[in-house]
C-alpha positions as semicolon CSV with decimal commas, in nm:
position;residue;x (nm);y (nm);z (nm)
1;M;13,457;13,980;10,349
2;S;13,645;14,292;10,468
3;R;13,444;14,499;10,222
4;F;13,122;14,351;10,372
5;L;13,233;14,434;10,722
6;R;13,331;14,778;10,611
7;N;12,986;14,844;10,456
8;Q;12,778;14,642;10,691
9;G;12,983;14,643;11,003
10;W;12,698;14,769;11,204
11;V;12,516;14,445;11,136
12;A;12,809;14,238;11,264
13;G;12,812;14,475;11,572
14;L;12,448;14,408;11,639
15;F;12,504;14,030;11,616
16;A;12,802;14,062;11,850
17;L;12,588;14,264;12,093
18;L;12,309;14,004;12,070
19;I;12,551;13,719;12,154
20;F;12,706;13,929;12,436
21;L;12,362;13,994;12,583
22;F;12,273;13,620;12,559
23;V;12,593;13,518;12,739
24;V;12,547;13,782;13,016
25;T;12,180;13,688;13,064
26;K;12,273;13,320;13,078
27;L;12,532;13,388;13,348
28;I;12,296;13,602;13,548
29;Q;11,985;13,382;13,499
30;P;12,086;13,017;13,459
31;G;11,736;12,913;13,363
32;Y;11,750;13,133;13,065
33;G;11,804;12,931;12,739
34;S;11,684;12,836;12,395
35;G;11,327;12,791;12,513
36;D;11,300;13,167;12,542
37;F;11,440;13,210;12,187
38;G;11,192;12,937;12,069
39;S;10,894;13,129;12,210
40;L;11,026;13,448;12,053
41;A;11,077;13,283;11,715
42;R;10,736;13,122;11,721
43;A;10,574;13,466;11,806
44;V;10,771;13,643;11,527
45;L;10,728;13,380;11,257
46;P;10,389;13,495;11,109
47;Y;10,499;13,859;11,104
48;A;10,835;13,761;10,940
49;F;10,650;13,587;10,656
50;A;10,432;13,903;10,599
51;V;10,738;14,115;10,603
52;A;10,923;13,895;10,358
53;A;10,621;13,908;10,123
54;Q;10,591;14,282;10,162
55;T;10,972;14,335;10,116
56;V;10,962;14,181;9,763
57;V;10,678;14,411;9,664
58;V;10,838;14,726;9,811
59;I;11,173;14,654;9,640
60;A;10,980;14,628;9,308
61;G;10,843;14,979;9,380
62;G;10,489;14,894;9,485
63;I;10,287;14,850;9,794
64;D;10,052;14,562;9,897
65;L;9,794;14,628;10,160
66;S;9,643;14,286;10,127
67;V;9,926;14,074;10,270
68;A;9,777;14,036;10,618
69;A;9,428;13,962;10,486
70;M;9,585;13,703;10,251
71;M;9,755;13,543;10,545
72;A;9,427;13,548;10,745
73;L;9,233;13,383;10,459
74;T;9,497;13,109;10,404
75;S;9,525;13,048;10,783
76;V;9,154;13,005;10,845
77;T;9,124;12,790;10,530
78;A;9,407;12,566;10,655
79;A;9,266;12,555;11,008
80;S;8,913;12,469;10,895
81;M;9,040;12,203;10,648
82;M;9,273;12,045;10,907
83;N;9,018;12,042;11,188
84;G;8,972;11,671;11,262
85;A;9,132;11,559;10,933
86;S;9,359;11,262;10,893
87;E;9,729;11,325;10,860
88;E;9,729;11,222;10,488
89;Y;9,462;11,481;10,424
90;A;9,649;11,745;10,624
91;L;9,956;11,686;10,413
92;F;9,755;11,810;10,116
93;V;9,638;12,122;10,296
94;V;9,974;12,294;10,328
95;P;10,060;12,290;9,959
96;F;9,701;12,391;9,878
97;V;9,703;12,702;10,093
98;L;10,057;12,796;9,968
99;A;9,924;12,772;9,611
100;M;9,619;12,969;9,707
101;G;9,835;13,253;9,850
102;L;10,055;13,236;9,537
103;A;9,741;13,256;9,308
104;L;9,594;13,542;9,506
105;G;9,921;13,735;9,488
106;A;9,954;13,669;9,115
107;L;9,594;13,790;9,072
108;N;9,691;14,118;9,250
109;G;9,987;14,150;9,009
110;I;9,786;14,077;8,705
111;L;9,514;14,330;8,799
112;I;9,776;14,602;8,862
113;V;9,963;14,535;8,530
114;V;9,675;14,463;8,297
115;T;9,421;14,720;8,413
116;R;9,684;14,979;8,503
117;V;9,494;15,061;8,825
118;P;9,731;15,188;9,099
119;D;9,863;14,910;9,328
120;I;9,730;15,076;9,641
121;V;9,372;15,071;9,500
122;V;9,389;14,706;9,376
123;T;9,537;14,579;9,704
124;L;9,306;14,783;9,925
125;A;9,014;14,631;9,734
126;M;9,173;14,288;9,762
127;L;9,217;14,337;10,136
128;F;8,842;14,386;10,179
129;V;8,752;14,090;9,955
130;L;8,999;13,862;10,142
131;Q;8,874;13,978;10,485
132;G;8,520;13,899;10,379
133;A;8,627;13,559;10,238
134;A;8,802;13,477;10,562
135;L;8,486;13,557;10,757
136;L;8,283;13,334;10,530
137;V;8,528;13,042;10,575
138;L;8,544;13,070;10,953
139;E;8,283;13,295;11,115
140;A;8,407;13,241;11,468
141;P;8,736;13,134;11,622
142;G;8,790;12,764;11,561
143;G;8,978;12,506;11,379
144;A;9,330;12,383;11,459
145;A;9,648;12,295;11,289
146;A;9,743;11,930;11,260
147;E;9,973;11,797;11,533
148;W;10,259;11,723;11,296
149;L;10,246;12,083;11,166
150;K;10,259;12,207;11,524
151;A;10,547;11,978;11,596
152;S;10,737;12,117;11,294
153;V;10,744;12,462;11,451
154;V;10,759;12,389;11,824
155;G;11,074;12,249;11,977
156;T;11,445;12,271;11,914
157;V;11,711;12,127;11,691
158;P;12,049;12,036;11,855
159;I;12,366;12,194;11,717
160;P;12,606;11,905;11,649
161;G;12,940;11,906;11,813
162;L;12,832;12,117;12,116
163;P;12,771;11,961;12,459
164;D;12,414;11,951;12,609
165;W;12,520;12,173;12,902
166;A;12,590;12,457;12,652
167;D;12,214;12,479;12,589
168;A;12,313;12,482;12,224
169;W;11,973;12,439;12,065
170;V;11,818;12,622;11,776
171;P;11,437;12,665;11,776
172;K;11,268;12,491;11,487
173;A;11,070;12,806;11,417
174;L;11,400;12,992;11,363
175;V;11,525;12,725;11,125
176;L;11,195;12,752;10,927
177;L;11,220;13,128;10,922
178;V;11,582;13,127;10,791
179;V;11,488;12,878;10,517
180;C;11,192;13,088;10,407
181;L;11,393;13,403;10,407
182;C;11,660;13,238;10,196
183;I;11,394;13,132;9,948
184;V;11,270;13,492;9,927
185;W;11,621;13,617;9,895
186;I;11,669;13,395;9,578
């Protein structure tokens, strides 16, 4: 642990500064609380998924320009499939779009490895293909996520053992983000 702190002490310092700023802000502005962190976590969540996907590619020595377009296509596909659908059908949609994203990413990888075309060219071409596909799926803004899916991201989870007055709640979006980042880490 001391070796970690010696090498990554600045990270611990940033967390200490974050906690200090939270406490000071809570003392100055009593209405400040986990709701603000929840809003921030929900706003950051889509970008964090894109960054996690891109990080794996960059660590492997490549670049992927199609991540955002892939997220757009899977999002509009999910929204159009869930629009007015029953909850049982909506439960099928999430694994379907996750598998769709995985298949598209694998297709990128296969095209890069098998054809030996540079990754920037393959992913740039895939970006345009996926943007076009997203426009074909949903030409105008519309569609919506299922209510149970929204509820899984919106709200907070209490921290056991701490009193309610401590405002000790963790945003669900933050929990989901940490779980996904741990999966990417593995």
